[in-house]
Each structure stands twice: as structure tokens, then as C-alpha cells.
mmCIF file of C-alpha atoms in Angstrom:
data_model
loop_
_atom_site.group_PDB
_atom_site.id
_atom_site.type_symbol
_atom_site.label_atom_id
_atom_site.label_comp_id
_atom_site.label_asym_id
_atom_site.label_seq_id
_atom_site.Cartn_x
_atom_site.Cartn_y
_atom_site.Cartn_z
ATOM 1 C CA PHE I 25 11.719 -17.170 -22.480
ATOM 2 C CA VAL I 26 10.469 -16.274 -18.972
ATOM 3 C CA VAL I 27 8.922 -18.466 -16.360
ATOM 4 C CA GLY I 28 7.255 -16.741 -13.355
ATOM 5 C CA PRO I 29 6.311 -18.942 -10.499
ATOM 6 C CA ASP I 30 3.942 -17.382 -7.872
ATOM 7 C CA THR I 31 5.816 -17.543 -4.357
ATOM 8 C CA SER I 32 3.053 -15.835 -2.426
ATOM 9 C CA ALA I 33 2.015 -17.037 0.948
ATOM 10 C CA SER I 34 -0.524 -19.476 -0.470
ATOM 11 C CA ILE I 35 2.170 -21.358 -2.378
ATOM 12 C CA LYS I 36 3.718 -23.861 -0.122
ATOM 13 C CA GLY I 37 5.215 -27.382 -0.112
ATOM 14 C CA LEU I 38 4.073 -29.556 -2.884
ATOM 15 C CA ILE I 39 2.720 -26.722 -4.976
ATOM 16 C CA LEU I 40 6.008 -24.921 -4.988
ATOM 17 C CA SER I 41 7.868 -28.277 -5.629
ATOM 18 C CA LYS I 42 5.448 -28.747 -8.690
ATOM 19 C CA PHE I 43 6.099 -25.247 -9.863
ATOM 20 C CA ILE I 44 9.933 -25.850 -9.822
ATOM 21 C CA ALA I 45 9.557 -29.353 -11.418
ATOM 22 C CA GLU I 46 7.413 -27.913 -14.219
ATOM 23 C CA THR I 47 9.895 -25.092 -14.735
ATOM 24 C CA VAL I 48 12.764 -27.682 -15.126
ATOM 25 C CA SER I 49 10.672 -29.700 -17.500
ATOM 26 C CA LEU I 50 9.822 -26.709 -19.651
ATOM 27 C CA ALA I 51 13.367 -25.626 -19.762
ATOM 28 C CA THR I 52 14.856 -29.085 -20.702
ATOM 29 C CA MET I 53 11.960 -29.773 -23.125
ATOM 30 C CA LEU I 54 12.026 -26.486 -25.038
ATOM 31 C CA ASN I 55 15.837 -25.912 -24.531
ATOM 32 C CA PRO I 56 15.760 -22.208 -25.066
ATOM 33 C CA GLU I 57 19.226 -20.587 -25.348
ATOM 34 C CA LEU I 58 18.375 -18.520 -22.229
ATOM 35 C CA MET I 59 15.622 -18.636 -19.542
ATOM 36 C CA ASP I 60 14.821 -16.000 -17.029
ATOM 37 C CA LEU I 61 13.147 -17.521 -13.875
ATOM 38 C CA ILE I 62 11.277 -14.822 -11.961
ATOM 39 C CA TYR I 63 9.904 -15.602 -8.575
ATOM 40 C CA TRP I 64 7.121 -13.080 -7.388
ATOM 41 C CA ASP I 65 4.431 -12.261 -4.890
ATOM 42 C CA THR I 66 3.528 -8.594 -4.839
ATOM 43 C CA ARG I 67 6.918 -7.727 -6.166
ATOM 44 C CA VAL I 68 9.690 -9.535 -8.090
ATOM 45 C CA ALA I 69 11.367 -11.433 -5.100
ATOM 46 C CA ALA I 70 14.161 -13.024 -7.195
ATOM 47 C CA HIS I 71 15.400 -13.173 -10.699
ATOM 48 C CA GLU I 72 17.557 -16.058 -11.880
ATOM 49 C CA LYS I 73 19.046 -16.430 -15.328
ATOM 50 C CA TYR I 74 19.896 -19.862 -16.823
ATOM 51 C CA SER I 75 21.629 -21.031 -20.087
ATOM 52 C CA GLN I 76 20.723 -24.231 -21.715
ATOM 53 C CA TYR I 77 23.750 -25.670 -20.204
ATOM 54 C CA GLU I 78 22.549 -25.060 -16.639
ATOM 55 C CA TYR I 79 19.011 -26.599 -16.914
ATOM 56 C CA ALA I 80 20.038 -29.958 -15.621
ATOM 57 C CA GLN I 81 21.282 -28.341 -12.292
ATOM 58 C CA MET I 82 18.343 -25.829 -12.036
ATOM 59 C CA ARG I 83 16.286 -27.922 -9.484
ATOM 60 C CA GLU I 84 19.327 -27.959 -7.053
ATOM 61 C CA SER I 85 20.455 -24.403 -7.661
ATOM 62 C CA THR I 86 17.401 -22.384 -7.696
ATOM 63 C CA LYS I 87 16.456 -20.335 -4.586
ATOM 64 C CA PRO I 88 12.798 -19.405 -4.462
ATOM 65 C CA LYS I 89 11.934 -16.355 -2.582
ATOM 66 C CA GLY I 90 8.667 -14.509 -1.737
ATOM 67 C CA GLY I 91 5.904 -15.173 0.710
ATOM 68 C CA GLY I 92 3.757 -12.062 0.654
ATOM 69 C CA GLY I 93 0.579 -11.244 -1.247
ATOM 70 C CA THR I 94 -0.165 -11.797 -4.890
ATOM 71 C CA ASP I 95 0.025 -9.470 -7.806
ATOM 72 C CA PRO I 96 1.249 -10.804 -11.212
ATOM 73 C CA MET I 97 1.438 -7.104 -12.479
ATOM 74 C CA CYS I 98 4.782 -6.885 -10.842
ATOM 75 C CA VAL I 99 6.196 -9.344 -13.459
ATOM 76 C CA SER I 100 4.933 -7.328 -16.476
ATOM 77 C CA ASP I 101 6.156 -4.108 -14.922
ATOM 78 C CA TYR I 102 9.515 -5.708 -14.201
ATOM 79 C CA LEU I 103 9.898 -6.963 -17.689
ATOM 80 C CA LEU I 104 9.392 -3.415 -19.043
ATOM 81 C CA GLN I 105 11.536 -1.791 -16.468
ATOM 82 C CA GLU I 106 14.415 -4.139 -17.075
ATOM 83 C CA ARG I 107 13.833 -4.051 -20.861
ATOM 84 C CA ILE I 108 13.438 -7.909 -21.012
ATOM 85 C CA GLN I 109 11.747 -8.850 -24.198
ATOM 86 C CA PRO I 110 10.828 -12.605 -24.095
ATOM 87 C CA GLU I 111 9.069 -14.432 -26.760
ATOM 88 C CA CYS I 112 6.739 -16.022 -24.261
ATOM 89 C CA VAL I 113 5.992 -15.815 -20.545
ATOM 90 C CA VAL I 114 4.761 -18.843 -18.585
ATOM 91 C CA MET I 115 3.144 -17.782 -15.248
ATOM 92 C CA LEU I 116 2.625 -20.446 -12.567
ATOM 93 C CA THR I 117 -0.020 -19.571 -9.956
ATOM 94 C CA ASP I 118 -2.991 -20.711 -7.952
ATOM 95 C CA GLY I 119 -4.860 -17.880 -9.572
ATOM 96 C CA TYR I 120 -5.944 -16.038 -6.397
ATOM 97 C CA VAL I 121 -4.774 -12.520 -7.895
ATOM 98 C CA PRO I 122 -6.300 -9.137 -7.882
ATOM 99 C CA ASN I 123 -5.640 -8.723 -11.557
ATOM 100 C CA TRP I 124 -3.725 -10.398 -14.416
ATOM 101 C CA GLY I 125 -1.246 -7.587 -15.247
ATOM 102 C CA ARG I 126 -0.976 -5.132 -17.942
ATOM 103 C CA GLY I 127 1.610 -4.301 -20.624
ATOM 104 C CA TRP I 128 2.532 -7.829 -21.526
ATOM 105 C CA THR I 129 4.453 -7.512 -24.734
ATOM 106 C CA CYS I 130 4.389 -11.128 -25.689
ATOM 107 C CA PRO I 131 2.109 -14.117 -25.345
ATOM 108 C CA VAL I 132 1.398 -15.136 -21.666
ATOM 109 C CA VAL I 133 0.453 -18.787 -20.672
ATOM 110 C CA TRP I 134 -0.940 -19.145 -17.111
ATOM 111 C CA CYS I 135 -0.586 -22.540 -15.465
ATOM 112 C CA ILE I 136 -3.237 -22.393 -12.708
ATOM 113 C CA VAL I 137 -3.033 -24.995 -10.059
ATOM 114 C CA ASN I 138 -6.195 -26.229 -8.217
ATOM 115 C CA ASN I 139 -8.302 -23.463 -9.361
ATOM 116 C CA LYS I 140 -10.552 -24.098 -12.327
ATOM 117 C CA ARG I 141 -12.940 -21.266 -11.375
ATOM 118 C CA VAL I 142 -10.771 -18.368 -12.577
ATOM 119 C CA VAL I 143 -10.292 -17.287 -16.120
ATOM 120 C CA PRO I 144 -7.340 -14.900 -16.933
ATOM 121 C CA THR I 145 -8.178 -11.664 -18.758
ATOM 122 C CA VAL I 146 -4.869 -11.779 -20.500
ATOM 123 C CA GLY I 147 -3.259 -14.732 -22.219
ATOM 124 C CA LYS I 148 -4.264 -18.422 -22.132
ATOM 125 C CA ALA I 149 -4.900 -20.772 -19.209
ATOM 126 C CA ILE I 150 -3.795 -24.286 -18.622
ATOM 127 C CA TYR I 151 -5.321 -25.880 -15.496
ATOM 128 C CA ILE I 152 -3.377 -28.281 -13.259
ATOM 129 C CA ASN I 153 -4.514 -30.412 -10.531
ATOM 130 C CA VAL I 154 -2.031 -31.077 -7.562
ATOM 131 C CA GLU I 155 -2.770 -33.404 -4.628
ATOM 132 C CA VAL I 156 -1.880 -31.434 -1.454
#
């Protein structure tokens, strides 16, 4: 199971906090044996690994990194490069991306905040409104 929060320059404050809260919620609800948390902008800025015994402390221990542009293809490329083969990837973003990546080897769910105009060309979308 992989969760990929967008940490580009447009993601700040309440939106980043919401991404982290949703990540913790997904981890505790689904309770996968292992979860890879991959922060990204135009590159993978941080990769954290958690076991099911660490989810309760994730909010305090995670260290989001990033702040550049936005290119989710860096995540699909990274998964291939590192030979990570998840059953599912959940990407959290505002949807202001130049492309939706290629080479995804598993289902991808895009949680798109405050941007119902975009439609991913890969995977499925869930639209979320966050007051900022």
C-alpha cells in the first residue's frame, strides 16, 4: 500500500495537514501490514515506511518534504526504480499537474482537493473540499 501526498509549493498549511490526517486515517482504517508514504513534488522528496504497529504515531513522526513544482510521474518512476509493487496507490494532490504519470503497475486513486475541474487520465478520482 502506497500513499503519495503532493508536497509541491501550492500545498501548504491546512491542505498539507488534511493530507496527513487522511493518510493516518487510511492507514488505521485499512490496517495494511506495511505502508509506504512517499512525499513528492517534481521528485520524490521523502520516502517513509510504516508497519501496522506505527500508524498511531504517524502524525507525530512523519516529516513532509518538498516545495517545488508538481509531477506525479516521479512517483510511478520511483516505484519502478525501487521495485516497489503495491496493491494500490493513493495519490493526494490539488490536481495542478502536467500529466498523471505512466507505468503505474497497480490501481491508482487520486484524492483531489479543491479542484473538481480536473479529470485524471489514469486511475479513479475522489474530489475533496477543504476550507482554506
